[in-house]
Short mmCIF file of C-alpha atoms and ligand atoms in Angstrom, two decimals:
data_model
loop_
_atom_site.label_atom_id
_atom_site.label_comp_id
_atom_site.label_asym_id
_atom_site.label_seq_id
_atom_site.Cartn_x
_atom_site.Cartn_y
_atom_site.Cartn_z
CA UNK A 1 -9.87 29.71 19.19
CA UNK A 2 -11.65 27.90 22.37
CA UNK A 3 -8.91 25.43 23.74
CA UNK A 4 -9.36 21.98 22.75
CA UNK A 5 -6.98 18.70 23.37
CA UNK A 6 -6.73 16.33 20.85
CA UNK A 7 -7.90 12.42 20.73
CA UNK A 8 -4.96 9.82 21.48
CA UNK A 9 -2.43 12.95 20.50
CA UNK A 10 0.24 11.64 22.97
CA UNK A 11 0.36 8.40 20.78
CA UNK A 12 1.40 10.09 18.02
CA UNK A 13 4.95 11.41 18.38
CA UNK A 14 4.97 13.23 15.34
CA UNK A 15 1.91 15.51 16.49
CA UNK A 16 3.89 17.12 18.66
CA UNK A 17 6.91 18.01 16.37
CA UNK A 18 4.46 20.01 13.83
CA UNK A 19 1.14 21.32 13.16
CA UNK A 20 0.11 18.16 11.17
CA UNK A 21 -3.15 18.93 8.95
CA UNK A 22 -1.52 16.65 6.46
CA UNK A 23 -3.50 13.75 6.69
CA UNK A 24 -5.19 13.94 3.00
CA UNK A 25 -1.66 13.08 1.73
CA UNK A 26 -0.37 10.83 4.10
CA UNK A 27 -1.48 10.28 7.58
CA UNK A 28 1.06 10.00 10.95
CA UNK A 29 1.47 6.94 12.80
CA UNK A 30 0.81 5.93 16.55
CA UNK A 31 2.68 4.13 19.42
CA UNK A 32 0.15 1.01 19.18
CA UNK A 33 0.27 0.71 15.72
CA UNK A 34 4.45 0.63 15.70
CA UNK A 35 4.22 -1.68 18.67
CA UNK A 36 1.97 -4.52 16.51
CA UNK A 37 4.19 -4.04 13.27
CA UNK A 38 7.48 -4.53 15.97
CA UNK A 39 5.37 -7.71 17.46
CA UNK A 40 4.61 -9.17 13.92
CA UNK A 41 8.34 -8.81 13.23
CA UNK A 42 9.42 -9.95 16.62
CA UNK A 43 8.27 -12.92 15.74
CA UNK A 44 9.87 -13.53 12.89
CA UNK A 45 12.93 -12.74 14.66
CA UNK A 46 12.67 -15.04 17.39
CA UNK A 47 10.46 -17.89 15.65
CA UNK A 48 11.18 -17.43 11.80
CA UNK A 49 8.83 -16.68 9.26
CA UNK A 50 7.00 -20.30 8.83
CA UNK A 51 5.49 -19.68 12.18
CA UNK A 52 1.82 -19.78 10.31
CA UNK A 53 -0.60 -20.06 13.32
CA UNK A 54 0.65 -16.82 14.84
CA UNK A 55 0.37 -15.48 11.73
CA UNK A 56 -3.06 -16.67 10.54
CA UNK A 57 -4.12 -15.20 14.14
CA UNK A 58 -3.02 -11.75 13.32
CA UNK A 59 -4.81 -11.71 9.98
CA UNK A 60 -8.17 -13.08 10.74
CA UNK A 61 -8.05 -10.47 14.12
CA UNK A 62 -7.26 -7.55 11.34
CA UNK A 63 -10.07 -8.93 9.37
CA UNK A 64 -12.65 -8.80 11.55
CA UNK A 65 -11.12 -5.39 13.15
CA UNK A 66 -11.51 -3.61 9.50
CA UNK A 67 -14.90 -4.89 9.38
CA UNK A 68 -16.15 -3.55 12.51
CA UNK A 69 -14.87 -0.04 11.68
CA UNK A 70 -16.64 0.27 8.01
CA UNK A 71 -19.98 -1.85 8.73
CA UNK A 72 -19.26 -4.82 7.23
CA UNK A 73 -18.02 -8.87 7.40
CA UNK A 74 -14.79 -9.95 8.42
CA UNK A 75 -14.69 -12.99 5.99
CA UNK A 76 -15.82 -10.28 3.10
CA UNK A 77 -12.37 -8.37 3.83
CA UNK A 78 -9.44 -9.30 1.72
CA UNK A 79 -5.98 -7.48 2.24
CA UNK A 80 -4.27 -5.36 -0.42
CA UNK A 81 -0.95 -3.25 -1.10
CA UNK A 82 -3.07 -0.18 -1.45
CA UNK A 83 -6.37 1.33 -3.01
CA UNK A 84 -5.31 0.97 -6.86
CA UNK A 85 -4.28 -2.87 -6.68
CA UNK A 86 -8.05 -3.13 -4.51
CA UNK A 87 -9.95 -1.15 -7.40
CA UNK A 88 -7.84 -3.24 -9.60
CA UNK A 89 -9.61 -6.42 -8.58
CA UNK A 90 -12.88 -4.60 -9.72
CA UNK A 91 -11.29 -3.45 -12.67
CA UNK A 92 -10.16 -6.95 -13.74
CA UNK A 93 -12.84 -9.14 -12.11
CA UNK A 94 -15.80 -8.09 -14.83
CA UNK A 95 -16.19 -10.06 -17.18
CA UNK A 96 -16.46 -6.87 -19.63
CA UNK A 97 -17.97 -7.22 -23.08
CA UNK A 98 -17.34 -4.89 -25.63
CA UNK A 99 -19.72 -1.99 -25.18
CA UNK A 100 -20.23 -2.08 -21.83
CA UNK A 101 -19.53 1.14 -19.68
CA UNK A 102 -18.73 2.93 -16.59
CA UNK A 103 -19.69 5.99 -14.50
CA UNK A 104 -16.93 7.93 -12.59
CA UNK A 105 -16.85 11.64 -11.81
CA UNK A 106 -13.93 13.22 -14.10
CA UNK A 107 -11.91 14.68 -11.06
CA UNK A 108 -11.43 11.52 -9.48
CA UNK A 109 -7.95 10.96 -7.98
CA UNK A 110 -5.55 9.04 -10.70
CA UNK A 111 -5.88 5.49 -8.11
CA UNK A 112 -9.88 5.55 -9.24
CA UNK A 113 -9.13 6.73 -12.94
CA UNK A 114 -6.15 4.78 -14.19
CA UNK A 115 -7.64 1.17 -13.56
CA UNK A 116 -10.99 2.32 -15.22
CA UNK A 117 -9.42 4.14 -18.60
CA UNK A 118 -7.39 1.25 -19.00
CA UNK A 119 -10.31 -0.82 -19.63
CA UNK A 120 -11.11 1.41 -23.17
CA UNK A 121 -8.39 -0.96 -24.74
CA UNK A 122 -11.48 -4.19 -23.96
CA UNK A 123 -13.99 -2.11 -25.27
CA UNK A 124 -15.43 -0.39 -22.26
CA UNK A 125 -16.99 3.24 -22.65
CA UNK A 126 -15.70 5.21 -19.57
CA UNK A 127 -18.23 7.89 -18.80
CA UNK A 128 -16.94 10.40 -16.73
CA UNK A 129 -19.22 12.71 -15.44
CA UNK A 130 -18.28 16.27 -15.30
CA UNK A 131 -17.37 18.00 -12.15
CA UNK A 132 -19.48 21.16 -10.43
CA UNK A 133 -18.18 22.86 -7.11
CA UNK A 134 -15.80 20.13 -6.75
CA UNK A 135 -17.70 16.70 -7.35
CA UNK A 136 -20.06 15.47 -9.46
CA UNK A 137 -23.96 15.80 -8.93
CA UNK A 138 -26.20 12.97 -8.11
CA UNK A 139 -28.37 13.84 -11.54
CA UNK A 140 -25.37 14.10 -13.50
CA UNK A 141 -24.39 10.54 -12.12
CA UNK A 142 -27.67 9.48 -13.07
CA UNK A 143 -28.25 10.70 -16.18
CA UNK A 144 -25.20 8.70 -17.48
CA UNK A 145 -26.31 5.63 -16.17
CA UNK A 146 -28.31 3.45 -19.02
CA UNK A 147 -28.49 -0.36 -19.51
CA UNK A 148 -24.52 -0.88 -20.68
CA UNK A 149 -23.76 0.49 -17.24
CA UNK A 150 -21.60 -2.19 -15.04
CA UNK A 151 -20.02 0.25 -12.93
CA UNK A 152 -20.67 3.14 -10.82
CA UNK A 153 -16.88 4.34 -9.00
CA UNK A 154 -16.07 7.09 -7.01
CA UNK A 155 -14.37 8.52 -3.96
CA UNK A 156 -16.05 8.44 -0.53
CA UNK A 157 -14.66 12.09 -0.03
CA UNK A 158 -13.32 13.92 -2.94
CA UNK A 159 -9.52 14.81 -2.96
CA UNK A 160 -8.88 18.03 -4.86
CA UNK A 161 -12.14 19.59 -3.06
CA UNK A 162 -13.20 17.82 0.12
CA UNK A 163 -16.53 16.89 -0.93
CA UNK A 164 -18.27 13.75 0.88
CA UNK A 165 -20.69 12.17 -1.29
CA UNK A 166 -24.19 10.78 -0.21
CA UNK A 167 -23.20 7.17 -0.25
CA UNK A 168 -26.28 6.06 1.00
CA UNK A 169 -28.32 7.81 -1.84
CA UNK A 170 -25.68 6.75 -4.52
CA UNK A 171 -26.25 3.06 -3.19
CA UNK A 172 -29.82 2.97 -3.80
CA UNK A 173 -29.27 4.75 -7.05
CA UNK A 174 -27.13 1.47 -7.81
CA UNK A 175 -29.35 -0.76 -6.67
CA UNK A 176 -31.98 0.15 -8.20
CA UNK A 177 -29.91 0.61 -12.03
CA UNK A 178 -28.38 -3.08 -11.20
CA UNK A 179 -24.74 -1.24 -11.23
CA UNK A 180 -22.36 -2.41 -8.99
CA UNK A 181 -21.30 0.23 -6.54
CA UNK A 182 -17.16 0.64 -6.19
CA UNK A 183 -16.27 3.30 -3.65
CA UNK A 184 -12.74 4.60 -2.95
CA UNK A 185 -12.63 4.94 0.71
CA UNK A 186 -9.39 6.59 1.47
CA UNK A 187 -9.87 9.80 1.96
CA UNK A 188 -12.63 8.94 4.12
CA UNK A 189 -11.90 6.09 6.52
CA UNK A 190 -10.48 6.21 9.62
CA UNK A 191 -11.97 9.99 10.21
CA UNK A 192 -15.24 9.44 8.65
CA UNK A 193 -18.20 7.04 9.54
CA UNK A 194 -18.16 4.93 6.35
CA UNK A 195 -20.35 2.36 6.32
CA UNK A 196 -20.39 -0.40 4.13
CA UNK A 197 -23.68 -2.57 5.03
CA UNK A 198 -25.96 0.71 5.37
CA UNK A 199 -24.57 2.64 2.01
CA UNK A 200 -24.75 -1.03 0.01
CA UNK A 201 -21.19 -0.40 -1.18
CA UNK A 202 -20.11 -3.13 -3.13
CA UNK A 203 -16.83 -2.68 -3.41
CA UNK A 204 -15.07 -0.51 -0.57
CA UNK A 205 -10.92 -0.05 -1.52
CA UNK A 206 -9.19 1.44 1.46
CA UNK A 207 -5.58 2.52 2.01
CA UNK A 208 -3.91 2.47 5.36
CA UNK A 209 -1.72 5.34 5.15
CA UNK A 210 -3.83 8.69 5.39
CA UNK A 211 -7.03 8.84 7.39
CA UNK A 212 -6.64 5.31 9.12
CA UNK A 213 -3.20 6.61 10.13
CA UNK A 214 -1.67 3.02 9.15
CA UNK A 215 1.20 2.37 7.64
CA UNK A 216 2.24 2.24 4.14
CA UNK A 217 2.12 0.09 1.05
CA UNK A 218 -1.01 -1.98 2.85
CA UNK A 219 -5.02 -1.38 2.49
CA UNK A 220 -7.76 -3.85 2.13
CA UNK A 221 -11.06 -3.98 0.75
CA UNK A 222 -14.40 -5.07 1.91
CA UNK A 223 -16.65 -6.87 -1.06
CA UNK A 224 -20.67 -7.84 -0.39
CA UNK A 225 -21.91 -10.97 -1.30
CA UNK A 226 -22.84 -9.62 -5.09
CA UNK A 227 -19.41 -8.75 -5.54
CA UNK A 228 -17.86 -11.61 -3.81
CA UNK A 229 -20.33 -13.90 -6.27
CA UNK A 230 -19.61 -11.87 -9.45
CA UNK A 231 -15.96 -10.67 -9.86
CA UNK A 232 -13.39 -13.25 -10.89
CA UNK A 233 -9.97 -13.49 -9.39
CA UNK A 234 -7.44 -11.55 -11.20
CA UNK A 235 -4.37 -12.35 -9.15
CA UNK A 236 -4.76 -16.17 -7.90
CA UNK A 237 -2.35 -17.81 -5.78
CA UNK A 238 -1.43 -20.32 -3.36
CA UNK A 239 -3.18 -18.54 -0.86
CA UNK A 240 -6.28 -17.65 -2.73
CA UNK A 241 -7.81 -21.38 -1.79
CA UNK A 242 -9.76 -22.70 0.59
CA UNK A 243 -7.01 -25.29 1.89
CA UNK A 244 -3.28 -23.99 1.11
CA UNK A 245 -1.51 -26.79 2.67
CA UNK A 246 -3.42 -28.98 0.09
CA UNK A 247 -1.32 -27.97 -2.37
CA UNK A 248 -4.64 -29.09 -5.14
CA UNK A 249 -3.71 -28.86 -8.86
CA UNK A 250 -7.01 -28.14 -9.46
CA UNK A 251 -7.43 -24.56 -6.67
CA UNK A 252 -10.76 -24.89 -5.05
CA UNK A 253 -11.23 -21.40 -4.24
CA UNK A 254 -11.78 -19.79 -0.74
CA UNK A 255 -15.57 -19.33 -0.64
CA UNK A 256 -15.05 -15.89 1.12
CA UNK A 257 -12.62 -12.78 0.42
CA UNK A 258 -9.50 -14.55 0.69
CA UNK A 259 -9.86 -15.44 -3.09
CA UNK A 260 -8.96 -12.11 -3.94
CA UNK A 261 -5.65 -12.20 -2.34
CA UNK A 262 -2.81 -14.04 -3.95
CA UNK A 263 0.23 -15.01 -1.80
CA UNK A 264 2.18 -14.47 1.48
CA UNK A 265 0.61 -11.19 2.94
CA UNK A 266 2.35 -8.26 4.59
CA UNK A 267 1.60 -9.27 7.74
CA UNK A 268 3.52 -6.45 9.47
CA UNK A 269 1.26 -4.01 7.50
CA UNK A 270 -1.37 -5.76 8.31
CA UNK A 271 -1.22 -5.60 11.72
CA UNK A 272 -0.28 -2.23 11.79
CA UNK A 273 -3.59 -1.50 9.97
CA UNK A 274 -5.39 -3.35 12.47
CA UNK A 275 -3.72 -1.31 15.23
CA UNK A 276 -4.62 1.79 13.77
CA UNK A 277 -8.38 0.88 13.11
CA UNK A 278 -8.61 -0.53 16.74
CA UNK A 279 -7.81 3.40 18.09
CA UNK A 280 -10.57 4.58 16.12
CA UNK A 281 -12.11 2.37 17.39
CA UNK A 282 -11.80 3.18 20.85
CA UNK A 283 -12.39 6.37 20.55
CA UNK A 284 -15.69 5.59 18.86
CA UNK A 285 -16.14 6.15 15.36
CA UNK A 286 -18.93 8.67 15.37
CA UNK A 287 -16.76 10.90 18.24
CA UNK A 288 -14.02 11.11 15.43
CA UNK A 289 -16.08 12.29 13.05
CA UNK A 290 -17.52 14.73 14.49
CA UNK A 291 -14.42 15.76 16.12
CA UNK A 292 -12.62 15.84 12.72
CA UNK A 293 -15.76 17.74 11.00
CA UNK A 294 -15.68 20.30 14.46
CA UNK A 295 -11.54 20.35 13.80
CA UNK A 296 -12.59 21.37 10.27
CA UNK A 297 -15.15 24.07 10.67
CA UNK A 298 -12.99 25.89 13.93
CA UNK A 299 -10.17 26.46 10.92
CA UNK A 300 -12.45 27.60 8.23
CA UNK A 301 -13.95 30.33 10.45
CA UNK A 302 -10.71 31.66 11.93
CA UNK A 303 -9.18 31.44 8.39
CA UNK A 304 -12.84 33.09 6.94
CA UNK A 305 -12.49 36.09 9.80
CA UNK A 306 -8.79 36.66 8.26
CA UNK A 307 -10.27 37.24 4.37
CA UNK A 308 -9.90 33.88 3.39
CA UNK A 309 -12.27 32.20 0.98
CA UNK A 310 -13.11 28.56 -0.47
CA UNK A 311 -12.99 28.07 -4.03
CA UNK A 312 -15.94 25.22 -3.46
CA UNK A 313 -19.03 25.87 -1.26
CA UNK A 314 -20.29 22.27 0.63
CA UNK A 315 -24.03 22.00 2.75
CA UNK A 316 -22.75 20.72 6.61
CA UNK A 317 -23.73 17.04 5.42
CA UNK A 318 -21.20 16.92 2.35
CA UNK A 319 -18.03 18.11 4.54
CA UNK A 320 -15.24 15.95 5.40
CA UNK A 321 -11.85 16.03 7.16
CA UNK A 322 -10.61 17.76 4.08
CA UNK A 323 -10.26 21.48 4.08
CA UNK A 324 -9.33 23.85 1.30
CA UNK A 325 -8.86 27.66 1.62
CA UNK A 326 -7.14 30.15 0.27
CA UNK A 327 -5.33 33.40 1.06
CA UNK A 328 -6.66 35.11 -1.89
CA UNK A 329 -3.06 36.12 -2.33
CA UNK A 330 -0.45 33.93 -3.81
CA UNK A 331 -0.69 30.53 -2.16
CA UNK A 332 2.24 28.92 -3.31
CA UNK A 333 3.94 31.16 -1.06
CA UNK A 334 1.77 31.21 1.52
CA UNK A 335 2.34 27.93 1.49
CA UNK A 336 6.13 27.78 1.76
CA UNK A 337 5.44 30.03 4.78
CA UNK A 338 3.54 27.60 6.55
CA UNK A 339 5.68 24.90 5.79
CA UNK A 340 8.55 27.13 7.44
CA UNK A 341 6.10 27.85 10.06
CA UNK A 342 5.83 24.06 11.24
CA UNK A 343 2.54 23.44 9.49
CA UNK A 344 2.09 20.98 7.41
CA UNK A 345 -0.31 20.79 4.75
CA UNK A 346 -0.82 21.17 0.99
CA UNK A 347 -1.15 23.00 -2.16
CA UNK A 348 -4.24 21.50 -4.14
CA UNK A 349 -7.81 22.28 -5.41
CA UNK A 350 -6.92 25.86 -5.81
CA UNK A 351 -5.89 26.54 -2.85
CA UNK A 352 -4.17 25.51 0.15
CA UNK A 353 -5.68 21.99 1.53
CA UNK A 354 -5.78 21.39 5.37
CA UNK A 355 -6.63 17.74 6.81
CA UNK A 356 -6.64 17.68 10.31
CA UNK A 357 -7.39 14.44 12.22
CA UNK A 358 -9.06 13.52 15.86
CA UNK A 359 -4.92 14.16 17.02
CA UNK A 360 -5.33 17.64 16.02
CA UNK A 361 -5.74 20.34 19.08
CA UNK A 362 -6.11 23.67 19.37
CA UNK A 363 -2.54 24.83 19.36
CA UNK A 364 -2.17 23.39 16.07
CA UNK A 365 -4.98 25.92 14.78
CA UNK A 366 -3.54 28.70 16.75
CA UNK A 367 0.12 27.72 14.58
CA UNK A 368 -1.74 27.77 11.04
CA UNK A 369 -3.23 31.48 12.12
CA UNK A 370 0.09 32.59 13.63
CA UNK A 371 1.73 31.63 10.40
CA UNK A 372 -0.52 33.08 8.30
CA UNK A 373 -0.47 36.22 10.44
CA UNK A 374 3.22 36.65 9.67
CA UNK A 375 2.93 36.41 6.10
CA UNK A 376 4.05 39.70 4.14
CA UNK A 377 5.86 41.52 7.63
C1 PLP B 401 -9.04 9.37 -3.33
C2 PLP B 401 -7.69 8.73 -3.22
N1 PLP B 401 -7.57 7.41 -3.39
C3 PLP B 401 -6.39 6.79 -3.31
C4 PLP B 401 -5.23 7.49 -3.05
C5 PLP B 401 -3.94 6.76 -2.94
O1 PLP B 401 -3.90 5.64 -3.78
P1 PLP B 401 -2.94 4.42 -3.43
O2 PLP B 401 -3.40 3.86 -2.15
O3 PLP B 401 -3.14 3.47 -4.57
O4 PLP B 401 -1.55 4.96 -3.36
C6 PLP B 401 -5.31 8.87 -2.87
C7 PLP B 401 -4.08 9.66 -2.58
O5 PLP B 401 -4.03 10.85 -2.64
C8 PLP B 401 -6.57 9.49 -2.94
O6 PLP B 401 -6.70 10.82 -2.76
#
């Protein structure tokens, strides 16, 4: 393996402790992005919590922060716990009649199945398109698409495989069918160029704690002016409004994302968020990807050149930060052995699933094939 250094690594404490390739579960934190959720709180320590204008100027900096890293509008962000209460605005912002229905691939991670299912009880046919090599084919997509369709949702990258669909081609697909396009974006943003303006996502639900290496329990999503005009407000609160400090009987409310948010905001999480997107950033978000996707294809060879296979095959363009091999042997012990090797990674998709990020180096690649090396002497 050619020596390589990684991106930011010495802001990352935890990169140094293990091999991390974990980042499809959940992602490691920097420096900077402890140092804004210690500033938010510092705050609060020193000024108390009703100290709104140093508050409001932490969240309208994250909003226009997120929006800069995924293509999009600042005012067209609204801040959530995580990616199932963002998809949950979707999910309960149609105005569904009975016999209306939905696309979404059948191996979708439970966060973009659950909110969608759960809609069968108002009538809604869920379509879920069957799975090949790990994701679910444009045609297939299309071919259940008719006139009942409201819905088209799936994950920017695939969990169980890796897989990064063609959101650009899926958006015109949309378009063109009059189906509003949901995209899960965490397993994708933060490593991946994801962009929300180009693809014509509609709806773009994004967790902070893998790829964007936020923290938890925070995530936003970014709505276009379709969505923004067409869902209603599921969860509507004091904050949802265009005026809070009105205190209206009647809630006028906020002409832009905010509407979609309810009450007082983690503002901690927030700004740790923001943090974490400002890195990427820095770095530039094209140089990320393609030093994630590099990351990613320097493993697969080495681990290739030592017998390993992949039990799904993807063309260069449909590859993500999301690697899964596997020994051919028994991988749940393989596994283990990397675990007590320092490397940390997972057991999924049929094999053994390694998510580097732009942190990674070379040494960590050198402790996966050390590990694996040892395996069985
Ligand atoms: C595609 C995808 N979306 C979302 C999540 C996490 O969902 P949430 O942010 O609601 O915890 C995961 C976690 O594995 C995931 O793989």
């Amino acid at each position: 393996v050619i020596d390589f250094d990684g991106i930011h690594r010495e802001l990352y404490p935890a990169a140094a402790r293990s091999a991390y390739l974990d980042t499809a579960a959940v992602g490691i934190i920097s420096r900077p992005v402890r140092q804004a959720m210690d500033a938010v709180t510092e705050d609060h320590l020193l000024f108390g919590g009703a100290h709104w204008d140093a508050r409001a100027a932490v969240i309208s900096g994250a909003r226009g922060t997120l929006a800069r890293l995924i293509g999009g509008r600042g005012d067209h962000v609204a801040f959530t716990q995580n990616t199932s209460t963002g998809l949950a605005i979707v999910a309960n912002g149609i105005d569904w009649r009975a016999g209306d229905g939905l696309v979404v691939p059948a191996g979708e991670f439970p966060s973009n199945f659950y909110p969608w299912t759960r809609l069968r009880r108002r009538g809604v046919e869920v379509r879920a398109v069957q799975m090949r090599q790990g994701h679910a084919e444009t045609a297939d997509i299309r071919a259940r698409i008719d006139g009942s369709t409201r819905v088209l949702a799936l994950s920017a990258v695939q969990y169980s495989s890796g897989f990064r669909y063609d959101l650009e081609e899926l958006g015109r697909l949309c378009r063109d069918a009059g189906v509003l396009f949901v995209v899960d974006g965490t397993q994708a943003v933060g490593a991946l160029d994801v962009n929300a303006g180009r693809a014509d996502i509609d709806v773009l639900a994004v967790s902070a704690h893998k790829w964007m290496l936020g923290p938890t329990g925070v995530g936003f999503v970014h709505l276009s002016r379709r969505a923004l005009e067409m869902l209603q407000p599921s969860t509507v609160g004091w904050l949802s409004v265009d005026d809070p400090f009105a205190f209206d009987r009647e809630p006028r409310l906020a002409p832009d994302a905010r509407r979609f948010e309810s009450g007082t905001e983690n503002a901690a999480g927030i700004a740790g968020m923001a943090a974490a997107a400002d890195l990427v950033l820095s770095a530039g978000v094209q140089v990320v990807e393609s030093r994630v996707l590099d990351t990613v294809r320097v493993l697969e060879e080495a681990l290739r050149e030592r017998g390993w296979s992949c039990p799904t095959e993807s063309p260069d363009a449909r590859r993500s930060g999301i690697l899964i091999a596997s020994s051919g042997g028994d991988d749940g012990a393989m596994h283990r052995r990397l675990l007590d090797r320092g490397v940390r990674c997972s057991l999924r998709g049929g094999g053994i699933r390694f998510a580097p990020h732009y942190f990674t180096n070379s040494d960590d690649v050198r402790q996966v094939l050390d590990a694996i090396a040892t395996l069985g002497t």
